[in-house]
mmCIF file of C-alpha atoms in Angstrom:
data_model
loop_
_atom_site.group_PDB
_atom_site.id
_atom_site.type_symbol
_atom_site.label_atom_id
_atom_site.label_comp_id
_atom_site.label_asym_id
_atom_site.label_seq_id
_atom_site.Cartn_x
_atom_site.Cartn_y
_atom_site.Cartn_z
ATOM 1 C CA UNK G 1 -58.036 -4.927 -3.991
ATOM 2 C CA UNK G 2 -60.125 -2.262 -5.722
ATOM 3 C CA UNK G 3 -63.065 -0.466 -4.172
ATOM 4 C CA UNK G 4 -64.998 2.734 -4.871
ATOM 5 C CA UNK G 5 -63.465 4.363 -1.795
ATOM 6 C CA UNK G 6 -59.949 3.354 -2.783
ATOM 7 C CA UNK G 7 -60.443 4.860 -6.249
ATOM 8 C CA UNK G 8 -61.786 8.041 -4.688
ATOM 9 C CA UNK G 9 -58.683 8.323 -2.469
ATOM 10 C CA UNK G 10 -56.376 7.779 -5.449
ATOM 11 C CA UNK G 11 -58.213 10.403 -7.506
ATOM 12 C CA UNK G 12 -58.020 12.910 -4.638
ATOM 13 C CA UNK G 13 -54.267 12.250 -4.312
ATOM 14 C CA UNK G 14 -53.771 12.730 -8.081
ATOM 15 C CA UNK G 15 -55.537 16.058 -7.963
ATOM 16 C CA UNK G 16 -53.603 17.152 -4.829
ATOM 17 C CA UNK G 17 -50.289 16.268 -6.517
ATOM 18 C CA UNK G 18 -51.208 18.016 -9.761
ATOM 19 C CA UNK G 19 -52.575 21.166 -8.164
ATOM 20 C CA UNK G 20 -50.747 21.571 -4.851
ATOM 21 C CA UNK G 21 -47.488 19.726 -5.505
ATOM 22 C CA UNK G 22 -45.651 16.887 -3.798
ATOM 23 C CA UNK G 23 -44.599 18.745 -0.649
ATOM 24 C CA UNK G 24 -48.162 19.909 0.064
ATOM 25 C CA UNK G 25 -49.780 16.511 -0.599
ATOM 26 C CA UNK G 26 -50.089 15.405 3.018
ATOM 27 C CA UNK G 27 -52.707 12.854 4.098
ATOM 28 C CA UNK G 28 -54.707 15.761 5.514
ATOM 29 C CA UNK G 29 -54.582 17.785 2.263
ATOM 30 C CA UNK G 30 -55.611 14.731 0.206
ATOM 31 C CA UNK G 31 -58.459 13.929 2.611
ATOM 32 C CA UNK G 32 -59.728 17.521 2.539
ATOM 33 C CA UNK G 33 -59.689 17.496 -1.253
ATOM 34 C CA UNK G 34 -61.563 14.182 -1.444
ATOM 35 C CA UNK G 35 -64.044 15.055 1.310
ATOM 36 C CA UNK G 36 -63.191 12.138 3.619
ATOM 37 C CA UNK G 37 -61.416 11.765 6.981
ATOM 38 C CA UNK G 38 -57.577 11.316 6.854
ATOM 39 C CA UNK G 39 -57.980 7.979 8.685
ATOM 40 C CA UNK G 40 -59.768 6.536 5.644
ATOM 41 C CA UNK G 41 -56.438 6.678 3.751
ATOM 42 C CA UNK G 42 -54.749 4.433 6.314
ATOM 43 C CA UNK G 43 -57.573 1.919 6.133
ATOM 44 C CA UNK G 44 -56.849 1.425 2.439
ATOM 45 C CA UNK G 45 -53.090 2.129 2.254
ATOM 46 C CA UNK G 46 -50.189 1.136 4.482
ATOM 47 C CA UNK G 47 -48.848 4.689 4.424
ATOM 48 C CA UNK G 48 -48.777 7.858 2.310
ATOM 49 C CA UNK G 49 -45.963 6.510 0.117
ATOM 50 C CA UNK G 50 -48.046 3.484 -0.869
ATOM 51 C CA UNK G 51 -50.860 5.848 -1.829
ATOM 52 C CA UNK G 52 -48.508 7.975 -3.960
ATOM 53 C CA UNK G 53 -47.214 4.891 -5.772
ATOM 54 C CA UNK G 54 -50.849 3.830 -6.307
ATOM 55 C CA UNK G 55 -51.501 7.198 -7.986
ATOM 56 C CA UNK G 56 -48.721 6.539 -10.473
ATOM 57 C CA UNK G 57 -50.028 2.996 -11.059
ATOM 58 C CA UNK G 58 -53.542 4.253 -11.656
ATOM 59 C CA UNK G 59 -52.671 7.111 -13.978
ATOM 60 C CA UNK G 60 -50.071 4.988 -15.814
ATOM 61 C CA UNK G 61 -52.456 2.105 -16.398
ATOM 62 C CA UNK G 62 -55.172 4.357 -17.727
ATOM 63 C CA UNK G 63 -52.892 6.419 -19.944
ATOM 64 C CA UNK G 64 -50.909 3.396 -21.188
ATOM 65 C CA UNK G 65 -54.099 1.760 -22.433
ATOM 66 C CA UNK G 66 -54.999 4.960 -24.276
ATOM 67 C CA UNK G 67 -51.469 5.372 -25.735
ATOM 68 C CA UNK G 68 -51.418 1.746 -26.927
ATOM 69 C CA UNK G 69 -54.817 2.103 -28.564
ATOM 70 C CA UNK G 70 -53.755 5.222 -30.467
ATOM 71 C CA UNK G 71 -50.194 4.255 -31.340
ATOM 72 C CA UNK G 72 -51.051 0.793 -32.633
ATOM 73 C CA UNK G 73 -53.088 2.367 -35.421
ATOM 74 C CA UNK G 74 -50.346 4.741 -36.632
ATOM 75 C CA UNK G 75 -49.019 3.533 -39.983
ATOM 76 C CA UNK G 76 -46.453 6.259 -40.667
ATOM 77 C CA UNK G 77 -44.011 8.312 -38.609
ATOM 78 C CA UNK G 78 -45.908 11.480 -39.507
ATOM 79 C CA UNK G 79 -49.125 9.972 -38.179
ATOM 80 C CA UNK G 80 -47.349 8.647 -35.084
ATOM 81 C CA UNK G 81 -46.139 12.155 -34.319
ATOM 82 C CA UNK G 82 -49.616 13.672 -34.753
ATOM 83 C CA UNK G 83 -51.099 11.088 -32.412
ATOM 84 C CA UNK G 84 -48.367 11.588 -29.788
ATOM 85 C CA UNK G 85 -49.047 15.299 -29.878
ATOM 86 C CA UNK G 86 -52.770 14.775 -29.268
ATOM 87 C CA UNK G 87 -52.100 12.256 -26.474
ATOM 88 C CA UNK G 88 -49.729 14.686 -24.794
ATOM 89 C CA UNK G 89 -52.411 17.391 -24.896
ATOM 90 C CA UNK G 90 -54.772 14.930 -23.150
ATOM 91 C CA UNK G 91 -52.097 14.192 -20.502
ATOM 92 C CA UNK G 92 -51.756 17.888 -19.791
ATOM 93 C CA UNK G 93 -55.484 18.524 -19.569
ATOM 94 C CA UNK G 94 -56.029 15.584 -17.186
ATOM 95 C CA UNK G 95 -53.314 16.674 -14.755
ATOM 96 C CA UNK G 96 -51.358 13.466 -15.457
ATOM 97 C CA UNK G 97 -48.172 15.230 -16.530
ATOM 98 C CA UNK G 98 -48.209 17.512 -13.482
ATOM 99 C CA UNK G 99 -48.878 14.641 -11.051
ATOM 100 C CA UNK G 100 -46.141 12.407 -12.520
ATOM 101 C CA UNK G 101 -43.676 15.307 -12.532
ATOM 102 C CA UNK G 102 -44.420 16.038 -8.859
ATOM 103 C CA UNK G 103 -43.974 12.366 -7.960
ATOM 104 C CA UNK G 104 -40.694 12.108 -9.850
ATOM 105 C CA UNK G 105 -39.162 15.238 -8.359
ATOM 106 C CA UNK G 106 -40.590 14.542 -4.899
ATOM 107 C CA UNK G 107 -39.254 10.989 -4.969
ATOM 108 C CA UNK G 108 -35.722 12.322 -5.461
ATOM 109 C CA UNK G 109 -35.544 13.204 -1.773
ATOM 110 C CA UNK G 110 -37.150 9.945 -0.650
ATOM 111 C CA UNK G 111 -34.966 6.826 -0.933
ATOM 112 C CA UNK G 112 -37.918 4.418 -0.534
ATOM 113 C CA UNK G 113 -40.105 6.094 -3.133
ATOM 114 C CA UNK G 114 -37.466 6.426 -5.890
ATOM 115 C CA UNK G 115 -37.070 2.771 -6.933
ATOM 116 C CA UNK G 116 -40.865 2.214 -6.705
ATOM 117 C CA UNK G 117 -41.423 5.148 -9.086
ATOM 118 C CA UNK G 118 -38.813 3.922 -11.594
ATOM 119 C CA UNK G 119 -40.458 0.475 -11.513
ATOM 120 C CA UNK G 120 -43.841 2.036 -12.455
ATOM 121 C CA UNK G 121 -42.235 4.006 -15.290
ATOM 122 C CA UNK G 122 -40.855 0.820 -16.837
ATOM 123 C CA UNK G 123 -44.006 -0.006 -18.924
ATOM 124 C CA UNK G 124 -43.611 3.418 -20.581
ATOM 125 C CA UNK G 125 -40.052 2.640 -21.518
ATOM 126 C CA UNK G 126 -41.251 -0.711 -22.883
ATOM 127 C CA UNK G 127 -44.016 0.920 -24.908
ATOM 128 C CA UNK G 128 -41.513 3.367 -26.440
ATOM 129 C CA UNK G 129 -39.243 0.402 -27.188
ATOM 130 C CA UNK G 130 -42.078 -1.551 -28.875
ATOM 131 C CA UNK G 131 -43.064 1.396 -31.054
ATOM 132 C CA UNK G 132 -39.416 2.058 -31.973
ATOM 133 C CA UNK G 133 -39.034 -1.618 -32.900
ATOM 134 C CA UNK G 134 -42.172 -1.577 -35.043
ATOM 135 C CA UNK G 135 -40.966 1.464 -36.991
ATOM 136 C CA UNK G 136 -37.278 0.586 -37.252
ATOM 137 C CA UNK G 137 -37.151 -3.194 -37.722
ATOM 138 C CA UNK G 138 -36.190 -4.093 -41.280
ATOM 139 C CA UNK G 139 -35.114 -0.533 -42.153
ATOM 140 C CA UNK G 140 -31.525 0.629 -42.728
ATOM 141 C CA UNK G 141 -31.723 2.494 -39.412
ATOM 142 C CA UNK G 142 -32.240 -0.663 -37.348
ATOM 143 C CA UNK G 143 -28.507 -1.341 -36.746
ATOM 144 C CA UNK G 144 -27.795 2.201 -35.534
ATOM 145 C CA UNK G 145 -30.942 2.862 -33.516
ATOM 146 C CA UNK G 146 -31.378 -0.105 -31.138
ATOM 147 C CA UNK G 147 -34.997 -0.119 -29.926
ATOM 148 C CA UNK G 148 -34.036 -0.752 -26.306
ATOM 149 C CA UNK G 149 -31.912 2.374 -26.033
ATOM 150 C CA UNK G 150 -34.382 4.393 -28.093
ATOM 151 C CA UNK G 151 -37.011 3.451 -25.468
ATOM 152 C CA UNK G 152 -34.762 4.630 -22.647
ATOM 153 C CA UNK G 153 -33.910 7.853 -24.497
ATOM 154 C CA UNK G 154 -37.593 8.641 -25.183
ATOM 155 C CA UNK G 155 -38.542 8.173 -21.519
ATOM 156 C CA UNK G 156 -35.569 10.262 -20.334
ATOM 157 C CA UNK G 157 -36.293 12.989 -22.895
ATOM 158 C CA UNK G 158 -39.913 13.169 -21.745
ATOM 159 C CA UNK G 159 -38.968 13.390 -18.059
ATOM 160 C CA UNK G 160 -36.242 15.964 -18.696
ATOM 161 C CA UNK G 161 -38.534 18.125 -20.793
ATOM 162 C CA UNK G 162 -41.169 18.029 -18.077
ATOM 163 C CA UNK G 163 -38.569 18.957 -15.461
ATOM 164 C CA UNK G 164 -37.463 22.007 -17.442
ATOM 165 C CA UNK G 165 -41.059 23.014 -18.074
ATOM 166 C CA UNK G 166 -41.989 22.568 -14.449
ATOM 167 C CA UNK G 167 -39.014 24.613 -13.204
ATOM 168 C CA UNK G 168 -39.764 27.743 -15.178
ATOM 169 C CA UNK G 169 -43.544 27.291 -15.392
ATOM 170 C CA UNK G 170 -43.569 27.607 -19.176
ATOM 171 C CA UNK G 171 -45.054 25.003 -21.412
ATOM 172 C CA UNK G 172 -43.358 25.438 -24.744
ATOM 173 C CA UNK G 173 -40.557 22.842 -24.826
ATOM 174 C CA UNK G 174 -42.630 19.815 -25.836
ATOM 175 C CA UNK G 175 -44.554 21.860 -28.429
ATOM 176 C CA UNK G 176 -41.274 23.116 -29.943
ATOM 177 C CA UNK G 177 -39.939 19.558 -30.231
ATOM 178 C CA UNK G 178 -43.177 18.201 -31.715
ATOM 179 C CA UNK G 179 -43.129 20.975 -34.319
ATOM 180 C CA UNK G 180 -39.427 20.489 -35.086
ATOM 181 C CA UNK G 181 -39.833 16.718 -35.471
ATOM 182 C CA UNK G 182 -42.494 16.963 -38.189
ATOM 183 C CA UNK G 183 -40.083 17.352 -41.168
ATOM 184 C CA UNK G 184 -37.928 14.486 -39.813
ATOM 185 C CA UNK G 185 -41.015 12.252 -39.629
ATOM 186 C CA UNK G 186 -41.899 13.079 -43.239
ATOM 187 C CA UNK G 187 -38.312 12.346 -44.322
ATOM 188 C CA UNK G 188 -38.365 9.048 -42.422
ATOM 189 C CA UNK G 189 -41.588 8.019 -44.169
ATOM 190 C CA UNK G 190 -40.200 8.920 -47.603
ATOM 191 C CA UNK G 191 -37.023 6.924 -46.937
ATOM 192 C CA UNK G 192 -38.534 3.740 -45.542
ATOM 193 C CA UNK G 193 -41.849 4.079 -47.417
ATOM 194 C CA UNK G 194 -45.251 4.527 -45.791
ATOM 195 C CA UNK G 195 -45.933 1.336 -43.871
ATOM 196 C CA UNK G 196 -42.257 0.450 -44.377
ATOM 197 C CA UNK G 197 -41.057 -0.163 -40.880
ATOM 198 C CA UNK G 198 -44.466 0.124 -39.282
ATOM 199 C CA UNK G 199 -45.840 -3.140 -40.646
ATOM 200 C CA UNK G 200 -42.664 -5.185 -40.284
ATOM 201 C CA UNK S 1 -17.541 39.745 -6.027
ATOM 202 C CA UNK S 2 -15.211 36.801 -5.554
ATOM 203 C CA UNK S 3 -13.218 36.057 -2.427
ATOM 204 C CA UNK S 4 -11.446 33.031 -0.991
ATOM 205 C CA UNK S 5 -14.112 32.675 1.701
ATOM 206 C CA UNK S 6 -16.927 32.924 -0.803
ATOM 207 C CA UNK S 7 -15.320 30.176 -2.913
ATOM 208 C CA UNK S 8 -14.917 28.054 0.182
ATOM 209 C CA UNK S 9 -18.622 28.421 1.027
ATOM 210 C CA UNK S 10 -19.619 27.511 -2.536
ATOM 211 C CA UNK S 11 -17.391 24.427 -2.517
ATOM 212 C CA UNK S 12 -18.809 23.318 0.846
ATOM 213 C CA UNK S 13 -22.352 23.734 -0.532
ATOM 214 C CA UNK S 14 -21.469 21.715 -3.662
ATOM 215 C CA UNK S 15 -20.150 18.880 -1.543
ATOM 216 C CA UNK S 16 -23.188 19.021 0.803
ATOM 217 C CA UNK S 17 -25.568 18.854 -2.190
ATOM 218 C CA UNK S 18 -23.663 16.017 -3.841
ATOM 219 C CA UNK S 19 -23.243 13.922 -0.717
ATOM 220 C CA UNK S 20 -26.175 14.762 1.556
ATOM 221 C CA UNK S 21 -28.812 15.897 -0.943
ATOM 222 C CA UNK S 22 -30.908 19.033 -1.342
ATOM 223 C CA UNK S 23 -33.190 18.554 1.660
ATOM 224 C CA UNK S 24 -30.236 18.055 4.039
ATOM 225 C CA UNK S 25 -28.224 21.004 2.673
ATOM 226 C CA UNK S 26 -29.157 23.526 5.367
ATOM 227 C CA UNK S 27 -26.924 26.497 6.181
ATOM 228 C CA UNK S 28 -25.839 24.617 9.291
ATOM 229 C CA UNK S 29 -24.918 21.435 7.358
ATOM 230 C CA UNK S 30 -22.966 23.432 4.762
ATOM 231 C CA UNK S 31 -21.125 25.400 7.468
ATOM 232 C CA UNK S 32 -20.243 22.211 9.359
ATOM 233 C CA UNK S 33 -18.867 20.665 6.158
ATOM 234 C CA UNK S 34 -16.801 23.766 5.337
ATOM 235 C CA UNK S 35 -15.574 24.300 8.898
ATOM 236 C CA UNK S 36 -16.971 27.828 9.340
ATOM 237 C CA UNK S 37 -19.827 29.376 11.318
ATOM 238 C CA UNK S 38 -23.297 29.429 9.633
ATOM 239 C CA UNK S 39 -23.320 33.245 9.960
ATOM 240 C CA UNK S 40 -20.443 33.452 7.457
ATOM 241 C CA UNK S 41 -22.842 32.281 4.732
ATOM 242 C CA UNK S 42 -25.174 35.225 5.330
ATOM 243 C CA UNK S 43 -22.287 37.665 5.212
ATOM 244 C CA UNK S 44 -21.556 36.539 1.628
ATOM 245 C CA UNK S 45 -25.022 35.528 0.394
ATOM 246 C CA UNK S 46 -28.457 37.099 0.786
ATOM 247 C CA UNK S 47 -29.953 33.732 1.694
ATOM 248 C CA UNK S 48 -29.508 29.987 1.208
ATOM 249 C CA UNK S 49 -31.198 30.099 -2.201
ATOM 250 C CA UNK S 50 -28.672 32.607 -3.509
ATOM 251 C CA UNK S 51 -25.899 30.298 -2.322
ATOM 252 C CA UNK S 52 -27.464 27.296 -4.084
ATOM 253 C CA UNK S 53 -27.757 29.251 -7.333
ATOM 254 C CA UNK S 54 -24.103 30.302 -6.898
ATOM 255 C CA UNK S 55 -23.157 26.607 -6.680
ATOM 256 C CA UNK S 56 -24.775 25.969 -10.037
ATOM 257 C CA UNK S 57 -23.063 29.049 -11.504
ATOM 258 C CA UNK S 58 -19.685 27.957 -10.206
ATOM 259 C CA UNK S 59 -19.880 24.318 -11.289
ATOM 260 C CA UNK S 60 -21.425 25.297 -14.651
ATOM 261 C CA UNK S 61 -18.773 27.875 -15.444
ATOM 262 C CA UNK S 62 -15.946 25.510 -14.637
ATOM 263 C CA UNK S 63 -17.429 22.541 -16.494
ATOM 264 C CA UNK S 64 -18.569 24.613 -19.485
ATOM 265 C CA UNK S 65 -15.009 25.853 -20.032
ATOM 266 C CA UNK S 66 -13.793 22.261 -19.932
ATOM 267 C CA UNK S 67 -16.554 21.006 -22.277
ATOM 268 C CA UNK S 68 -15.881 23.816 -24.774
ATOM 269 C CA UNK S 69 -12.154 23.086 -24.735
ATOM 270 C CA UNK S 70 -12.700 19.382 -25.449
ATOM 271 C CA UNK S 71 -15.614 19.615 -27.881
ATOM 272 C CA UNK S 72 -14.060 22.316 -30.065
ATOM 273 C CA UNK S 73 -11.278 19.902 -31.001
ATOM 274 C CA UNK S 74 -13.583 17.036 -32.056
ATOM 275 C CA UNK S 75 -13.461 16.662 -35.825
ATOM 276 C CA UNK S 76 -15.832 13.697 -36.231
ATOM 277 C CA UNK S 77 -19.021 12.480 -34.565
ATOM 278 C CA UNK S 78 -17.184 9.377 -33.329
ATOM 279 C CA UNK S 79 -14.561 11.554 -31.658
ATOM 280 C CA UNK S 80 -17.227 13.886 -30.250
ATOM 281 C CA UNK S 81 -18.916 10.898 -28.623
ATOM 282 C CA UNK S 82 -15.644 9.620 -27.108
ATOM 283 C CA UNK S 83 -14.917 13.043 -25.651
ATOM 284 C CA UNK S 84 -18.441 13.443 -24.249
ATOM 285 C CA UNK S 85 -18.096 10.083 -22.560
ATOM 286 C CA UNK S 86 -14.818 11.119 -20.911
ATOM 287 C CA UNK S 87 -16.256 14.498 -19.840
ATOM 288 C CA UNK S 88 -19.262 12.773 -18.318
ATOM 289 C CA UNK S 89 -16.959 10.502 -16.318
ATOM 290 C CA UNK S 90 -15.211 13.640 -14.998
ATOM 291 C CA UNK S 91 -18.587 15.171 -14.054
ATOM 292 C CA UNK S 92 -19.481 12.072 -12.089
ATOM 293 C CA UNK S 93 -16.159 11.878 -10.268
ATOM 294 C CA UNK S 94 -16.287 15.578 -9.279
ATOM 295 C CA UNK S 95 -19.777 15.369 -7.790
ATOM 296 C CA UNK S 96 -21.074 17.838 -10.409
ATOM 297 C CA UNK S 97 -23.769 15.536 -11.737
ATOM 298 C CA UNK S 98 -25.024 14.717 -8.247
ATOM 299 C CA UNK S 99 -25.075 18.374 -7.142
ATOM 300 C CA UNK S 100 -26.886 19.572 -10.278
ATOM 301 C CA UNK S 101 -29.398 16.733 -10.007
ATOM 302 C CA UNK S 102 -30.112 17.636 -6.359
ATOM 303 C CA UNK S 103 -30.566 21.302 -7.291
ATOM 304 C CA UNK S 104 -32.889 20.502 -10.172
ATOM 305 C CA UNK S 105 -35.101 18.133 -8.211
ATOM 306 C CA UNK S 106 -34.999 20.308 -5.078
ATOM 307 C CA UNK S 107 -35.934 23.391 -7.082
ATOM 308 C CA UNK S 108 -39.120 21.674 -8.251
ATOM 309 C CA UNK S 109 -40.710 22.368 -4.859
ATOM 310 C CA UNK S 110 -39.364 25.916 -4.673
ATOM 311 C CA UNK S 111 -41.045 28.467 -6.959
ATOM 312 C CA UNK S 112 -38.258 31.067 -6.524
ATOM 313 C CA UNK S 113 -35.408 28.654 -7.230
ATOM 314 C CA UNK S 114 -36.885 27.025 -10.358
ATOM 315 C CA UNK S 115 -36.572 29.888 -12.869
ATOM 316 C CA UNK S 116 -33.082 30.795 -11.529
ATOM 317 C CA UNK S 117 -31.937 27.211 -12.108
ATOM 318 C CA UNK S 118 -33.328 27.083 -15.657
ATOM 319 C CA UNK S 119 -31.575 30.382 -16.404
ATOM 320 C CA UNK S 120 -28.222 28.862 -15.327
ATOM 321 C CA UNK S 121 -28.828 25.771 -17.467
ATOM 322 C CA UNK S 122 -29.263 27.929 -20.582
ATOM 323 C CA UNK S 123 -25.515 28.087 -21.493
ATOM 324 C CA UNK S 124 -25.564 24.260 -21.630
ATOM 325 C CA UNK S 125 -28.446 24.294 -24.032
ATOM 326 C CA UNK S 126 -26.575 26.879 -26.107
ATOM 327 C CA UNK S 127 -23.392 24.796 -26.121
ATOM 328 C CA UNK S 128 -25.358 21.748 -27.322
ATOM 329 C CA UNK S 129 -26.947 23.943 -29.986
ATOM 330 C CA UNK S 130 -23.551 25.259 -31.168
ATOM 331 C CA UNK S 131 -22.086 21.767 -31.418
ATOM 332 C CA UNK S 132 -25.183 20.499 -33.247
ATOM 333 C CA UNK S 133 -24.911 23.423 -35.667
ATOM 334 C CA UNK S 134 -21.230 22.769 -36.289
ATOM 335 C CA UNK S 135 -21.880 19.116 -37.133
ATOM 336 C CA UNK S 136 -25.127 19.508 -39.049
ATOM 337 C CA UNK S 137 -24.756 22.749 -41.038
ATOM 338 C CA UNK S 138 -24.290 22.026 -44.715
ATOM 339 C CA UNK S 139 -25.246 18.347 -44.377
ATOM 340 C CA UNK S 140 -28.452 16.766 -45.721
ATOM 341 C CA UNK S 141 -29.628 16.441 -42.111
ATOM 342 C CA UNK S 142 -29.659 20.192 -41.497
ATOM 343 C CA UNK S 143 -33.270 20.753 -42.620
ATOM 344 C CA UNK S 144 -34.664 17.966 -40.423
ATOM 345 C CA UNK S 145 -32.539 18.437 -37.292
ATOM 346 C CA UNK S 146 -32.777 22.143 -36.364
ATOM 347 C CA UNK S 147 -29.840 22.948 -34.042
ATOM 348 C CA UNK S 148 -32.008 24.919 -31.614
ATOM 349 C CA UNK S 149 -34.333 22.023 -30.894
ATOM 350 C CA UNK S 150 -31.453 19.529 -30.878
ATOM 351 C CA UNK S 151 -29.899 21.681 -28.118
ATOM 352 C CA UNK S 152 -33.110 21.574 -26.088
ATOM 353 C CA UNK S 153 -33.486 17.821 -26.636
ATOM 354 C CA UNK S 154 -29.888 17.116 -25.545
ATOM 355 C CA UNK S 155 -30.304 19.127 -22.323
ATOM 356 C CA UNK S 156 -33.667 17.468 -21.567
ATOM 357 C CA UNK S 157 -32.270 13.998 -22.322
ATOM 358 C CA UNK S 158 -29.342 14.608 -19.971
ATOM 359 C CA UNK S 159 -31.592 15.832 -17.143
ATOM 360 C CA UNK S 160 -34.093 13.015 -17.618
ATOM 361 C CA UNK S 161 -31.382 10.372 -17.639
ATOM 362 C CA UNK S 162 -29.924 11.794 -14.439
ATOM 363 C CA UNK S 163 -33.369 11.804 -12.841
ATOM 364 C CA UNK S 164 -33.919 8.128 -13.652
ATOM 365 C CA UNK S 165 -30.427 7.252 -12.445
ATOM 366 C CA UNK S 166 -30.867 9.215 -9.253
ATOM 367 C CA UNK S 167 -34.234 7.624 -8.483
ATOM 368 C CA UNK S 168 -33.087 4.037 -8.584
ATOM 369 C CA UNK S 169 -29.472 4.636 -7.538
ATOM 370 C CA UNK S 170 -28.100 2.812 -10.567
ATOM 371 C CA UNK S 171 -25.679 4.405 -12.965
ATOM 372 C CA UNK S 172 -26.079 2.505 -16.186
ATOM 373 C CA UNK S 173 -28.420 4.606 -18.343
ATOM 374 C CA UNK S 174 -25.897 7.120 -19.668
ATOM 375 C CA UNK S 175 -23.331 4.371 -20.302
ATOM 376 C CA UNK S 176 -25.903 2.336 -22.253
ATOM 377 C CA UNK S 177 -26.753 5.333 -24.444
ATOM 378 C CA UNK S 178 -23.107 6.241 -25.056
ATOM 379 C CA UNK S 179 -22.412 2.652 -26.131
ATOM 380 C CA UNK S 180 -25.533 2.464 -28.306
ATOM 381 C CA UNK S 181 -24.717 5.774 -30.014
ATOM 382 C CA UNK S 182 -21.280 4.658 -31.227
ATOM 383 C CA UNK S 183 -22.443 2.905 -34.442
ATOM 384 C CA UNK S 184 -24.716 5.876 -35.263
ATOM 385 C CA UNK S 185 -21.753 8.250 -34.890
ATOM 386 C CA UNK S 186 -19.675 6.100 -37.253
ATOM 387 C CA UNK S 187 -22.540 6.028 -39.782
ATOM 388 C CA UNK S 188 -22.919 9.806 -39.503
ATOM 389 C CA UNK S 189 -19.217 10.289 -40.208
ATOM 390 C CA UNK S 190 -19.301 7.962 -43.212
ATOM 391 C CA UNK S 191 -22.344 9.782 -44.649
ATOM 392 C CA UNK S 192 -21.193 13.376 -44.233
ATOM 393 C CA UNK S 193 -17.484 12.570 -44.443
ATOM 394 C CA UNK S 194 -14.951 13.096 -41.643
ATOM 395 C CA UNK S 195 -14.761 16.843 -41.127
ATOM 396 C CA UNK S 196 -17.900 17.112 -43.269
ATOM 397 C CA UNK S 197 -20.263 19.042 -41.074
ATOM 398 C CA UNK S 198 -17.711 19.666 -38.341
ATOM 399 C CA UNK S 199 -15.681 22.217 -40.276
ATOM 400 C CA UNK S 200 -18.615 24.087 -41.839
#
């Protein structure tokens, strides 16, 4: 059930996660940030863990819609890469990357939270798989790059890159990979033809 | 400075991390596991963080030597993949994967530990880079797969895969990718020729 108060709690939790980190995101810290009493959280959520999972659901849903919208229109690998780069910049600016990273690393020490987090990451894996399928199906690369495993690899690569970035507080890994992938995207397009795989 | 006691403390910490997790790996828990008094730790290490970094140094050094030994002998991509798969199985059995994963996710909430952990992961990135260079240099793929970024991507992929695996307590991701990569390795070998890139 959605309500204005529930959304406000979720937004306060997202901002607490992104700016203060998982360990500091207590019910009290989230309530202070949102300007409501801690008890309000427990009126809308069973416990803090349910609220944290709701943050991932909320941010995922919003960002997935935006990713789908942008990626559906990409007709070449070069364009796909440009759009991914812009989407990633949006993720960073909105605190989404930081919040998801905090949830993922925080969940590692919480056996109840872990499986719930992986479940909410599944649509991202599926989106990566769909895009891989759209670009690879009907090309000579299809037999050696199965879309399902490409989807898993893309999600894992993203999480691992964020972990490294988060650990040493430098944000250059993703940029370096985006830059390095540009010539490969151009080569891919020249081999399969613009619109080659992407319209199959 | 190395000593038998120091090694014993490091091994006890590795086993505590792998089996009890980062949050439960207190000085007391490590001492109990190793059968010594907690004070012994502080005689050999400045604090618990220095001990945890020493665990990563120890396990990394040992495993890096083993990886180098095995990977140097691989003369085709198909063989490289087989050897990586066997090495990964060794990592799992020895508790190395679990300990490193605990350190990486635990370090996320510890601003002093994070950069020290990334620093100790650097030789792995460099090893991946060296192997990528050996296989790609002189092949048509060299211009589109820069070894430096391949090294970063391999390390990030490994960490991300371990994170996903750790979160939902299922160990199938790495196996699925190893299996899916086999046809690509065979294609690579047929395109650049056995020993093609690998002897450059």
